[in-house]
Coordinates of C-alpha atoms and ligand atoms in Angstrom, one line a residue:
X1 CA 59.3 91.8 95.8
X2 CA 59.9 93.2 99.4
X3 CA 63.2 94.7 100.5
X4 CA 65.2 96.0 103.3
X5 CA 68.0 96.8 101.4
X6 CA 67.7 100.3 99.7
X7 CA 69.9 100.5 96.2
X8 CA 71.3 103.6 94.5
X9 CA 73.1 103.6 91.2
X10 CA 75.5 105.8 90.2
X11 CA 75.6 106.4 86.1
X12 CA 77.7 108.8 84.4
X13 CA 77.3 110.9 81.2
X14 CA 78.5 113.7 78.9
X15 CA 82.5 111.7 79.4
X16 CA 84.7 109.5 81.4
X17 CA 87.0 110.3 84.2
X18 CA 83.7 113.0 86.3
X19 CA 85.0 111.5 89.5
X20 CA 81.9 108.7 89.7
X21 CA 83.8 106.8 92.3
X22 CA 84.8 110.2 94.5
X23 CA 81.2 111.0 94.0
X24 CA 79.9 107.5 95.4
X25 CA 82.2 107.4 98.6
X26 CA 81.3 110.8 99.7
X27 CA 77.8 110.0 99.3
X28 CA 78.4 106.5 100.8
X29 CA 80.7 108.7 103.7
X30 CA 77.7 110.9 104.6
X31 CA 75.0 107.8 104.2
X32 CA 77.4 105.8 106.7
X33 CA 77.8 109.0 109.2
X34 CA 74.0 109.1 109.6
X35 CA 73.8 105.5 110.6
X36 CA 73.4 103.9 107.8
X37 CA 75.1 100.7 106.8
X38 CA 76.4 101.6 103.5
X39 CA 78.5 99.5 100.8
X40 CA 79.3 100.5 97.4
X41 CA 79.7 98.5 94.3
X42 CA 81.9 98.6 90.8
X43 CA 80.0 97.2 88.2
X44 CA 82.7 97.4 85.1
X45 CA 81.8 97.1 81.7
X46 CA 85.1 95.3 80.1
X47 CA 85.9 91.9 79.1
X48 CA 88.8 91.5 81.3
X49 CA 87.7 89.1 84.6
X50 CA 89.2 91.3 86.4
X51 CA 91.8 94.0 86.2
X52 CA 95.0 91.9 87.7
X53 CA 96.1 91.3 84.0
X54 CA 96.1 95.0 83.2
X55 CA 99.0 97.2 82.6
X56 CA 99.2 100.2 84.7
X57 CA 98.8 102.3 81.6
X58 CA 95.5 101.0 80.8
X59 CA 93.7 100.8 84.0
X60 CA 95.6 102.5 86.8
X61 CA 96.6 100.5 89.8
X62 CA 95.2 96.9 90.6
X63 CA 93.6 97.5 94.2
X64 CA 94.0 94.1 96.1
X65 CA 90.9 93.1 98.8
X66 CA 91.1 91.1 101.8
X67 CA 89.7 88.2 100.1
X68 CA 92.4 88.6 97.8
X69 CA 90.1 89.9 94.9
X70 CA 91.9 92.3 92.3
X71 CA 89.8 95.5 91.4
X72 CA 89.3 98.1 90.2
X73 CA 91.0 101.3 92.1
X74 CA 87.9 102.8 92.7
X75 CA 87.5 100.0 95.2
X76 CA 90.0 102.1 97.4
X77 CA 88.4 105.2 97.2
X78 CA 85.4 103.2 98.9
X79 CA 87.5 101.4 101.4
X80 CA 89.7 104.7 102.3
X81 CA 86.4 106.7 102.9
X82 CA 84.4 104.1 104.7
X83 CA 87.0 102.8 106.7
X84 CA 85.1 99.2 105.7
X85 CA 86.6 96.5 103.7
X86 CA 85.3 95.5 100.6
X87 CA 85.4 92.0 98.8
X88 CA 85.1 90.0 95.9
X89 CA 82.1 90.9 95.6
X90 CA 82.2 94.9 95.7
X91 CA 84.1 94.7 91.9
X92 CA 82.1 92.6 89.1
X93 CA 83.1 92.6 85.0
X94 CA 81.5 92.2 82.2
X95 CA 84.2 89.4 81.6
X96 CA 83.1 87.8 85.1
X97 CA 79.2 87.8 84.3
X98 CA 79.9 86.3 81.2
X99 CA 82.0 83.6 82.4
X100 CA 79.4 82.8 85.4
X101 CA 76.6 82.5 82.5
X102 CA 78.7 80.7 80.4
X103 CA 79.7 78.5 83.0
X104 CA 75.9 77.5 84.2
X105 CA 75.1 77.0 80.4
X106 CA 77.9 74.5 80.0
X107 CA 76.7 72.9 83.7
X108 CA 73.1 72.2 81.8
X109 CA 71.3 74.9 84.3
X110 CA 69.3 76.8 81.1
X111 CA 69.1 73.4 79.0
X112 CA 66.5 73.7 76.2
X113 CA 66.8 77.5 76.0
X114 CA 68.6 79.8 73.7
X115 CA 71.5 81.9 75.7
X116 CA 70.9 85.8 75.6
X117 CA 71.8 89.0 76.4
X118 CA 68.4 89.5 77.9
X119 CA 67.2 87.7 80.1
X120 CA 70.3 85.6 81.4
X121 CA 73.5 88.5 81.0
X122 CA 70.7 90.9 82.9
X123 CA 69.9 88.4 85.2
X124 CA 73.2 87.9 86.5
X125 CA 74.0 91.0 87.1
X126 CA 70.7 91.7 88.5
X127 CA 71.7 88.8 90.6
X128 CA 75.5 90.2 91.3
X129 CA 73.7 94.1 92.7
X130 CA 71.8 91.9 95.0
X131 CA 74.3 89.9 96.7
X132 CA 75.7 92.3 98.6
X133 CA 72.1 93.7 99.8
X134 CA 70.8 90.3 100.4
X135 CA 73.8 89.4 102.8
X136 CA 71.7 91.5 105.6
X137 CA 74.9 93.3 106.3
X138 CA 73.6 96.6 104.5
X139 CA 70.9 99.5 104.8
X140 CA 72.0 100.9 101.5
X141 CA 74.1 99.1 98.7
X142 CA 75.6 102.4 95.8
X143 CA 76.2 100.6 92.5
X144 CA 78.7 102.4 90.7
X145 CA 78.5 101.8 86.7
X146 CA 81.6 102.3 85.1
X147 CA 81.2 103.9 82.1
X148 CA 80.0 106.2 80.5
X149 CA 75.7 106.2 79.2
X150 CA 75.5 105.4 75.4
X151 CA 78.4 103.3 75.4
X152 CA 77.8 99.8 73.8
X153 CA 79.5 98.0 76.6
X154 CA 77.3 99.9 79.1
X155 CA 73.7 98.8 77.5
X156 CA 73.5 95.7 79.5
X157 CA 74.4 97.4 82.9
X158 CA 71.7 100.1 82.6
X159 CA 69.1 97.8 81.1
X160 CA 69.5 95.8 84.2
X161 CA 69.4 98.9 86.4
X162 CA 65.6 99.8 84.3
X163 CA 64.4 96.4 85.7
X164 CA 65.9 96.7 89.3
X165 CA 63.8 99.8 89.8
X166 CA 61.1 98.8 88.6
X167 CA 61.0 95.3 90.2
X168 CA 62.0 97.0 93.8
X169 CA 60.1 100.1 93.4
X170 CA 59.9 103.3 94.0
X171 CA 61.9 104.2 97.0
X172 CA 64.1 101.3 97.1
X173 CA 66.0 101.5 93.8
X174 CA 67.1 105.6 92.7
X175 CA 69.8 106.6 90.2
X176 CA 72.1 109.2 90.7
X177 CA 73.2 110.2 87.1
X178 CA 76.9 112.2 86.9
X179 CA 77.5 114.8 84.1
X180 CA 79.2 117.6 83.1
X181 CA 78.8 121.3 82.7
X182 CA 81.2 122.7 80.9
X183 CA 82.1 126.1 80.7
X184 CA 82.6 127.7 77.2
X185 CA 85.4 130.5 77.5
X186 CA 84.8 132.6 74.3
X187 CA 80.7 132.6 75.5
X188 CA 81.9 133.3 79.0
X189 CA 78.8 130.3 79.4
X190 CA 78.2 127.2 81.3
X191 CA 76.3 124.7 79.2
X192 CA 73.4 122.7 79.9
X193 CA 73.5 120.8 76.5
X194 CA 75.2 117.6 76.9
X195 CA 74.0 117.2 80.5
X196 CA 70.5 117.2 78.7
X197 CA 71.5 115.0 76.2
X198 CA 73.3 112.4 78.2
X199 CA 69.8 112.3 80.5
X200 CA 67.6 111.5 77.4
X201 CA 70.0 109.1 76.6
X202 CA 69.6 107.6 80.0
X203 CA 65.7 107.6 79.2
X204 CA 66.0 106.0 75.8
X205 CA 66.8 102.8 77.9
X206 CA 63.9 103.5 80.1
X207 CA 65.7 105.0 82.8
X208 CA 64.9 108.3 84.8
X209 CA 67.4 110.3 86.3
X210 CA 66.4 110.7 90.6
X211 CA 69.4 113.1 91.4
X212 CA 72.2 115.3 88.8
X213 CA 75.3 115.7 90.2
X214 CA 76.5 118.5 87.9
X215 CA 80.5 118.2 87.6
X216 CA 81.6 122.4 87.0
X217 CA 85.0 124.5 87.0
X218 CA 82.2 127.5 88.0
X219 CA 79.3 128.0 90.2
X220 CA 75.9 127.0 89.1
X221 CA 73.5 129.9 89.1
X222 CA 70.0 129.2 89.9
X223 CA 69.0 129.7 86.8
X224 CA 71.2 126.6 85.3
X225 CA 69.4 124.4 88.1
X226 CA 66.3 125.4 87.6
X227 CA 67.1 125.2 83.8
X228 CA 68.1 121.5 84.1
X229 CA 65.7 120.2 86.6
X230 CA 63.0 121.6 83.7
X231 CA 64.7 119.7 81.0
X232 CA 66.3 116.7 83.0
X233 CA 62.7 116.0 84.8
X234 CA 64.0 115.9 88.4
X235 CA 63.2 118.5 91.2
X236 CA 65.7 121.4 91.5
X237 CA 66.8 120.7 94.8
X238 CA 67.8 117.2 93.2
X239 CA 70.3 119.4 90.7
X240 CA 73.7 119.3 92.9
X241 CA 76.5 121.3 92.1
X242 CA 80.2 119.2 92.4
X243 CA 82.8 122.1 91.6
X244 CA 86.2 121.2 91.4
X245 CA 87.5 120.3 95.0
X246 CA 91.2 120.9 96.0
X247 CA 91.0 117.3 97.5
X248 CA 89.0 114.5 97.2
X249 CA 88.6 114.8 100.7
X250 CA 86.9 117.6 100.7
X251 CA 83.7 116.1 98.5
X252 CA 81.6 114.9 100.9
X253 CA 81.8 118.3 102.5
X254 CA 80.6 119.8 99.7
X255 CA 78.1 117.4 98.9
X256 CA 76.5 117.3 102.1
X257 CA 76.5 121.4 101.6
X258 CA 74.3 120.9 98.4
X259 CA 72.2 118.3 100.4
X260 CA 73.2 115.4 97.7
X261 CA 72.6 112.7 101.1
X262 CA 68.7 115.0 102.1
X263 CA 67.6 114.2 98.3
X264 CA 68.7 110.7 98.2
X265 CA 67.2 109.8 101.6
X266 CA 64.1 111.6 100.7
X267 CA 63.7 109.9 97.5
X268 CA 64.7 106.2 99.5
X269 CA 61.6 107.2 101.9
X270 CA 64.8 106.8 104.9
X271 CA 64.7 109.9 107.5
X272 CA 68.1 112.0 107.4
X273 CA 69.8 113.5 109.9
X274 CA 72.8 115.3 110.7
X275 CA 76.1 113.5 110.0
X276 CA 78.7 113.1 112.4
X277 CA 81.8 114.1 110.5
X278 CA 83.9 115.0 113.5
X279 CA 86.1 112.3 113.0
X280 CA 86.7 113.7 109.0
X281 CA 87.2 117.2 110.0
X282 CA 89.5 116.7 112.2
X283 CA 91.6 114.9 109.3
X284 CA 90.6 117.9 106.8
X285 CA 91.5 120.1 109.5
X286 CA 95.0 118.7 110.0
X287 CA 95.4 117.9 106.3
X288 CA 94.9 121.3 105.7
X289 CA 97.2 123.2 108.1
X290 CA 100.6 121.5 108.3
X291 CA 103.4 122.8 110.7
X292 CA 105.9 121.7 108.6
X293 CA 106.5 120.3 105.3
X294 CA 108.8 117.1 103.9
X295 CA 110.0 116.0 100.2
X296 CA 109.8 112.0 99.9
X297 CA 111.0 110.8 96.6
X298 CA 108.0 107.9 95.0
X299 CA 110.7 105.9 92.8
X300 CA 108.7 103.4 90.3
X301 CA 108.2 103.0 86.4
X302 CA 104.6 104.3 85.6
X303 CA 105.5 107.1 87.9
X304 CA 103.9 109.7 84.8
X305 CA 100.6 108.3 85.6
X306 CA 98.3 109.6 88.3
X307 CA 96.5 106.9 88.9
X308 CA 99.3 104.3 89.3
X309 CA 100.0 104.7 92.6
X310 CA 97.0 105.6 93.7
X311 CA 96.8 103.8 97.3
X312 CA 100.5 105.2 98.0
X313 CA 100.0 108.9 97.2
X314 CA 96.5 108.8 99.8
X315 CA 98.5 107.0 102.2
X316 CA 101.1 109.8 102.0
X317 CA 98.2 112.0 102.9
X318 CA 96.9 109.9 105.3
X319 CA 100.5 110.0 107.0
X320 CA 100.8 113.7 106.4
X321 CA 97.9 114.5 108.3
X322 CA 98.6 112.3 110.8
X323 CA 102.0 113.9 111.7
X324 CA 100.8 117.1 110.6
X325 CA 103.2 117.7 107.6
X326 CA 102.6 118.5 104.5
X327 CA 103.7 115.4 102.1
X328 CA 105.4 117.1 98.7
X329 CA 105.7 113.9 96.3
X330 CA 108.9 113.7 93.9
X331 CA 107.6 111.0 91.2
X332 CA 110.9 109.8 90.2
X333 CA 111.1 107.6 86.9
X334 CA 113.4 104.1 87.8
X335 CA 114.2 104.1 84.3
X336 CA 116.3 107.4 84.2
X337 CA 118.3 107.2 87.5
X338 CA 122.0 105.8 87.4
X339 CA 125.2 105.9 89.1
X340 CA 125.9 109.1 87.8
X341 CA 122.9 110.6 88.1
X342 CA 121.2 109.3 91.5
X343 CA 123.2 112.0 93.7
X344 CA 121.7 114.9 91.9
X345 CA 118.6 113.0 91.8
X346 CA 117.9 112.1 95.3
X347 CA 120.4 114.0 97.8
X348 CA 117.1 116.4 98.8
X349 CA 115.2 114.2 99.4
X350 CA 114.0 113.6 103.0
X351 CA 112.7 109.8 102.5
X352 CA 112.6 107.3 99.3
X353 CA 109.7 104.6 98.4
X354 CA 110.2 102.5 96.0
X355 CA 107.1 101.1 94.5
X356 CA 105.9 98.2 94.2
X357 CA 106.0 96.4 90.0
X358 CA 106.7 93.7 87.9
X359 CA 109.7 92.9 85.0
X360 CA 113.1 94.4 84.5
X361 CA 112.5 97.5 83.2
X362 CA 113.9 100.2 85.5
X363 CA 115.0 98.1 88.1
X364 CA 118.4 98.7 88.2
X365 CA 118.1 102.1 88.8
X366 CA 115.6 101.2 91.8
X367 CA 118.6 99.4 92.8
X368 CA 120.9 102.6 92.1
X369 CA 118.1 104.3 94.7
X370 CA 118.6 101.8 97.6
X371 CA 121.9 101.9 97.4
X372 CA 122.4 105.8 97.7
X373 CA 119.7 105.9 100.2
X374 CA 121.5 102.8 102.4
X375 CA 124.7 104.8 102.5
X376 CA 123.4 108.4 103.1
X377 CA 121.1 107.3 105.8
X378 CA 117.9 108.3 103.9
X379 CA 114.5 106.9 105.0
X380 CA 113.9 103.8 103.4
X381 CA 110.0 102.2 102.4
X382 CA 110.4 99.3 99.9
X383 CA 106.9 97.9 98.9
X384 CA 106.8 94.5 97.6
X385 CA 109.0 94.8 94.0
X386 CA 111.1 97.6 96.3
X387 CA 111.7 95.3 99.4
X388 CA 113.0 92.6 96.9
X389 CA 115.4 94.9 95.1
X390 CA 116.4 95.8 98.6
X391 CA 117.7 93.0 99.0
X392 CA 119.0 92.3 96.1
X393 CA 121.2 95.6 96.3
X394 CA 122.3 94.4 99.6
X395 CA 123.4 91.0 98.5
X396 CA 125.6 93.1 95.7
X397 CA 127.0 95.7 97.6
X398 CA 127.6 94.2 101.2
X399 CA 128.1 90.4 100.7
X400 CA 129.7 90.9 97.3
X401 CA 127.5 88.6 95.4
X402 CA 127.8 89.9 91.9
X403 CA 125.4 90.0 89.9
X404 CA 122.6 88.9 92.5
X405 CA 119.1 88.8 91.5
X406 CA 115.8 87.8 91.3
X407 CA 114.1 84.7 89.2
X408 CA 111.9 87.3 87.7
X409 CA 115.0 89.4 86.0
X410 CA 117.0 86.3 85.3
X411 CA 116.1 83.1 85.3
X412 CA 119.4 81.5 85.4
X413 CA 121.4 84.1 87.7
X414 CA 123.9 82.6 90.0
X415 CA 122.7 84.1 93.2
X416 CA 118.8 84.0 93.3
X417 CA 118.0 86.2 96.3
X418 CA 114.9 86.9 95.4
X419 CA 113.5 83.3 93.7
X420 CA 109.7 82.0 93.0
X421 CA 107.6 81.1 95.6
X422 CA 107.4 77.2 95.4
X423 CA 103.9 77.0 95.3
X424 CA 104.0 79.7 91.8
X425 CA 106.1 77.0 90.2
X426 CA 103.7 75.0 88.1
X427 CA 101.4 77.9 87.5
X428 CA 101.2 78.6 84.2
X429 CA 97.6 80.8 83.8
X430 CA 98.3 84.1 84.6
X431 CA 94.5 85.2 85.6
X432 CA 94.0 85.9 89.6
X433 CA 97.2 83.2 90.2
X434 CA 99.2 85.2 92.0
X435 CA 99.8 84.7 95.9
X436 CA 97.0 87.9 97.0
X437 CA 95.2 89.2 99.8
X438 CA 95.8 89.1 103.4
X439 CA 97.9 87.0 105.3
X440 CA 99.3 86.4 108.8
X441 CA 102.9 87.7 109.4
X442 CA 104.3 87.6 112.8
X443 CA 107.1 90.4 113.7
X444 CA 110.0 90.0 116.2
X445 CA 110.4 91.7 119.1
X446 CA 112.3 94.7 119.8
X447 CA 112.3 95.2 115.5
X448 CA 111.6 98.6 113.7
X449 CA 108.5 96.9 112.4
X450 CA 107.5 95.8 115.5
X451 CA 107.8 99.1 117.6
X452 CA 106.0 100.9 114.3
X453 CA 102.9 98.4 114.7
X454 CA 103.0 98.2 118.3
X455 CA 101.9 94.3 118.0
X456 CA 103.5 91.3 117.3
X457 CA 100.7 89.7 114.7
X458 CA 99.6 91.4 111.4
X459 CA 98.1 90.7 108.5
X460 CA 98.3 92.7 105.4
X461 CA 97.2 91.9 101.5
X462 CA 99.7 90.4 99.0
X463 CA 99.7 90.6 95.3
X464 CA 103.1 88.9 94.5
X465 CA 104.9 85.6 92.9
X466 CA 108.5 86.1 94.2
X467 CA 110.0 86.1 97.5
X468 CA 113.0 86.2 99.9
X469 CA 115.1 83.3 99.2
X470 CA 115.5 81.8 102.9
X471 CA 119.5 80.0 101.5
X472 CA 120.7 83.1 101.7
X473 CA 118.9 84.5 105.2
X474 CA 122.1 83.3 107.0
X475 CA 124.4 85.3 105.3
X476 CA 122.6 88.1 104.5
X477 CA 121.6 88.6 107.9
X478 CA 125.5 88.2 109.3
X479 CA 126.5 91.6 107.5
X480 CA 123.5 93.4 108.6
X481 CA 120.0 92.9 107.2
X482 CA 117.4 91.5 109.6
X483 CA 114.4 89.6 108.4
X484 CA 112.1 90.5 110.9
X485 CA 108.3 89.9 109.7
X486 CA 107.4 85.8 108.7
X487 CA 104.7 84.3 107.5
X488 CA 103.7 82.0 110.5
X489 CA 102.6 78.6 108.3
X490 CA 105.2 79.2 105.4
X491 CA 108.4 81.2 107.5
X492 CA 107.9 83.2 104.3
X493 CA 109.9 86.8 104.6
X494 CA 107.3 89.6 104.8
X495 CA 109.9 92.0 106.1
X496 CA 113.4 93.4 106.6
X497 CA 115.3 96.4 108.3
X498 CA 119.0 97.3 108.6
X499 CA 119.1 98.4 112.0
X500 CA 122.6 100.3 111.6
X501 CA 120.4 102.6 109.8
X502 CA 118.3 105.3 110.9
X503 CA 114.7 104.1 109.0
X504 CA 115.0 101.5 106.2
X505 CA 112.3 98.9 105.9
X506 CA 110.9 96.7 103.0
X507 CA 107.8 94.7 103.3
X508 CA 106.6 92.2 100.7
X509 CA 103.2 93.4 101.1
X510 CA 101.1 96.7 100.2
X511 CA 100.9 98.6 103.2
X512 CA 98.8 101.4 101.1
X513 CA 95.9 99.3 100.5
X514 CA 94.7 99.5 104.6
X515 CA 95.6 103.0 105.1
X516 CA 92.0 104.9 105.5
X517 CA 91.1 108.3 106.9
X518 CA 90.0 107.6 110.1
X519 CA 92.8 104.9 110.1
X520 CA 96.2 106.0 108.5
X521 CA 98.6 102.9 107.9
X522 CA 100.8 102.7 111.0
X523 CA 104.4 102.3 108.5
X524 CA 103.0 105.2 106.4
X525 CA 102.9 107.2 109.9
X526 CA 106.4 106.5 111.0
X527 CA 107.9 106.6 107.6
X528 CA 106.9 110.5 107.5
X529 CA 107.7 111.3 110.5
X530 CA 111.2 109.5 110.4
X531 CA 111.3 111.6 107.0
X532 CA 110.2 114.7 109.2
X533 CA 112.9 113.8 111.5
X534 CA 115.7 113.8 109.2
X535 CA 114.6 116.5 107.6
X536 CA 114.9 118.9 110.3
X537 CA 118.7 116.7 111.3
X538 CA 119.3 118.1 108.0
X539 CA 118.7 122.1 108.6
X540 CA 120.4 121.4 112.4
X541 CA 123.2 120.3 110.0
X542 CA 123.5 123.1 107.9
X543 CA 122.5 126.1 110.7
X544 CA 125.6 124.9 112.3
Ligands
LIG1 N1 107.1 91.3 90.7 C1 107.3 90.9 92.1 C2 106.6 89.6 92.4 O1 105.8 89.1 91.7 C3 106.7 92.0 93.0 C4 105.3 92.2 92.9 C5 104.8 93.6 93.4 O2 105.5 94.5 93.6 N2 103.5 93.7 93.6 O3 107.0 89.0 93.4

């Protein structure tokens, strides 16, 4: 088989949670700063089509795509590095490979032969690596297998990878296999051990190990390389150290210290040179040495998980950087602010998000948020679930509609300001239904919105069911609430301000899912620095 396209896998061993997906983007990062046309890929070894149906808790956040695929967070990681979107296509399951075979067996397409693991389950994903290099539009395609080697689920995945190399060949197909070193206190040690064993496990499927990236709390001496380049079979400039990094950011840094691109280009027969990175350290740079600092409250439900919000905590960083502040995060839980308590809970704060979700729970103390952060004149974000109980809280407060809500909370509530999208009304499957991915929203003049973006047409990704109810734009816009973002077809409510107040915007889209490095989400920007700006109102305040 001849092929342009270059493949590198990226396998993990020893445990879960090494940082595979950090590990691919800055590789992908330093591939893509030499020239090359780089994509990476999620191959995911659970039964789930996709991740949309997951709780929080069991998966982190739901990354949305452009073409309105929902994936796997790592997805973002890729997207925020690369500054290149990334589709359907980037994020494949075990659930989606089985349905596709399934579905050509029931369409007649293998008729006469038995159904099996191997060939047809290896073929498709075989099949599912090579769309992305086949489309022309890549020099190098990373596949990262989630996972960890020696898992049952996994078995199919690496199998698949054995044949891929050996059917492209040397130099087109290399894995890049992910441990851990551990470091053993009461021996004062780092350990080779499980780094060794996870590699023969790799090669009890027939695979070879091209590159170790060694995951360590300490340095690597040269004896521990040249330790597990004997045992591992791989050259000891292919051993890289990955030490702990105070931000992901800093990774490809260090990576392209220990040369992790030089091996892998060598090994995919591709010349390397010297990556332009300017464009990255001037973002570490600023990242790194704020002028100033603010405190922006992150009000949501699965605020106890790190991985929930992923896209909105790198935005913040993204923002940060750009407005050279330093972004401290408050994680406050919805569930446990009230009346009583919001005062104590949020009166510091120099700017409130509330965060996107789905149900009741802890939305009435969202609602607590807006409110106190309405009247006090507080920096406002709402993202999708916030924007609506934005509304909502208006509706209550200001036109005194008691008891106001949305469909979602309360089917039958008197005053749905917040209702089901018409077109989500006979849906009943609850599997990639939702109204997702990008879509067109035009933004009226002379608006917040509109002076933040600095256009008048967008177009941002969606992962929602409920919106605005237009019966009540009328009203709610005569005591003070502007819609001022629509979807052009639909005149669908993407976004609304309260221009008697110094910053408060809610948008029924995810803002956080475009914001990148090189190009930090334009609200993000303005909502730190109108946090930055009352933050310093506040100390003129107090001085005098
Ligand atoms: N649950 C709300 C809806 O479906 C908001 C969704 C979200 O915040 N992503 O419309």
């Amino acid at each position: 088989m001849t092929t342009t396209t270059k493949y590198v896998f990226v396998t993990g061993g020893v445990t879960s949670s090494l940082g595979k997906g950090i590990i691919a983007a800055s590789l992908a990062k330093l591939l893509q700063a030499q020239g090359y046309k780089t994509t990476i890929q999620k191959l995911d070894p659970y039964i789930n089509v996709d991740p949309g149906t997951l709780n929080p808790y069991e998966h982190g956040e739901c990354y949305v795509t452009d073409d309105g695929a929902e994936t796997d967070l790592d997805l973002g990681h890729y997207e925020r590095f690369l500054n290149v979107p990334t589709s359907q296509a980037n994020n494949v399951t075990t659930g989606r490979i089985y349905q596709s075979v399934i579905e050509k067996e029931r369409r007649g397409e293998f008729l006469g032969k038995t159904v099996q693991v191997i060939p047809h389950i290896t073929d498709e994903i075989k099949h599912r690596v090579q769309i992305l290099g086949n489309s022309g539009d890549y020099d190098i395609v990373i596949t990262e297998i989630g996972g960890t080697v020696g898992d049952i689920e996994s078995l199919p995945y690496i199998e698949a990878v054995r044949q891929l190399k050996w059917e492209l060949g040397e130099h087109n197909a290399i894995v890049v296999h992910l441990t851990l070193i551990p470091y053993l206190s009461a021996a004062g040690e780092l350990k080779t051990k499980p780094t060794q064993h996870s590699v023969k496990t790799l090669m009890e499927s027939g695979v070879q190990a091209d590159v170790l990236v060694c995951r360590t709390e300490h340095e690597l001496s040269e004896s521990i390389k040249v330790k597990l380049a004997r045992f591992c079979n791989v050259k000891k400039e292919a051993v890289i150290q990955s030490i702990d990094a105070s931000t992901i950011y800093d990774v490809p840094i260090l990576m392209l210290e220990e040369g992790l691109d030089s091996v892998v280009l060598d090994k995919l027969g591709l010349k390397s040179a010297t990556p332009n990175l300017d464009n990255w350290n001037a973002f570490l740079t600023r990242h790194k040495n704020p002028k100033s600092e603010v405190t922006v409250g992150l009000i949501g439900k699965y605020v106890e998980l790190q991985d929930s919000y992923k896209s909105i905590l790198e935005a913040f960083i993204h923002a940060g950087a750009a407005n050279e502040v330093k972004v401290n995060v408050e994680a406050i839980h919805s569930e446990y602010i009230n009346k009583d308590n919001v005062k104590l809970k949020l009166s510091h704060l120099d700017g409130v998000l509330v965060a996107p979700g789905f149900g009741e729970r802890g939305i009435e103390g969202k609602i607590d948020a807006i409110k106190y952060v309405r009247e006090n004149k507080i920096p406002f974000l709402g993202v999708c679930l916030g924007m609506q109980m934005a509304v909502i809280e208006f509706a209550r407060s200001i036109l005194r509609l008691k008891g106001a809500n949305s469909t979602e909370m309360d089917k039958t509530v008197a005053h749905p300001v917040i209702d089901i999208m018409e077109s989500q009304k006979t849906i009943t499957r609850k599997g990639g239904t939702m109204r997702l991915g990008s879509w067109a929203c035009n933004l009226e003049k002379g608006s917040l919105a509109h002076g933040v973006y600095g256009v008048s047409k967008i177009s941002e990704r969606h992962r929602h069911r409920y919106e605005y109810n237009n019966d009540y734009k009328d009203q709610i816009e005569a005591a003070g609430m502007m819609a001022t973002g629509f979807n052009p077809e639909t005149g669908l409510v993407e976004i609304i301000e309260i221009p008697d107040h110094p910053w408060f915007i809610g948008v029924q889209y995810h803002p956080e899912y475009k914001s990148t490095v090189s190009d930090p989400h334009p609200l993000f920007v303005a909502f730190i620095k109108a946090s930055h700006e009352y933050s310093k109102s506040k100390k003129n305040v107090s001085v005098a």
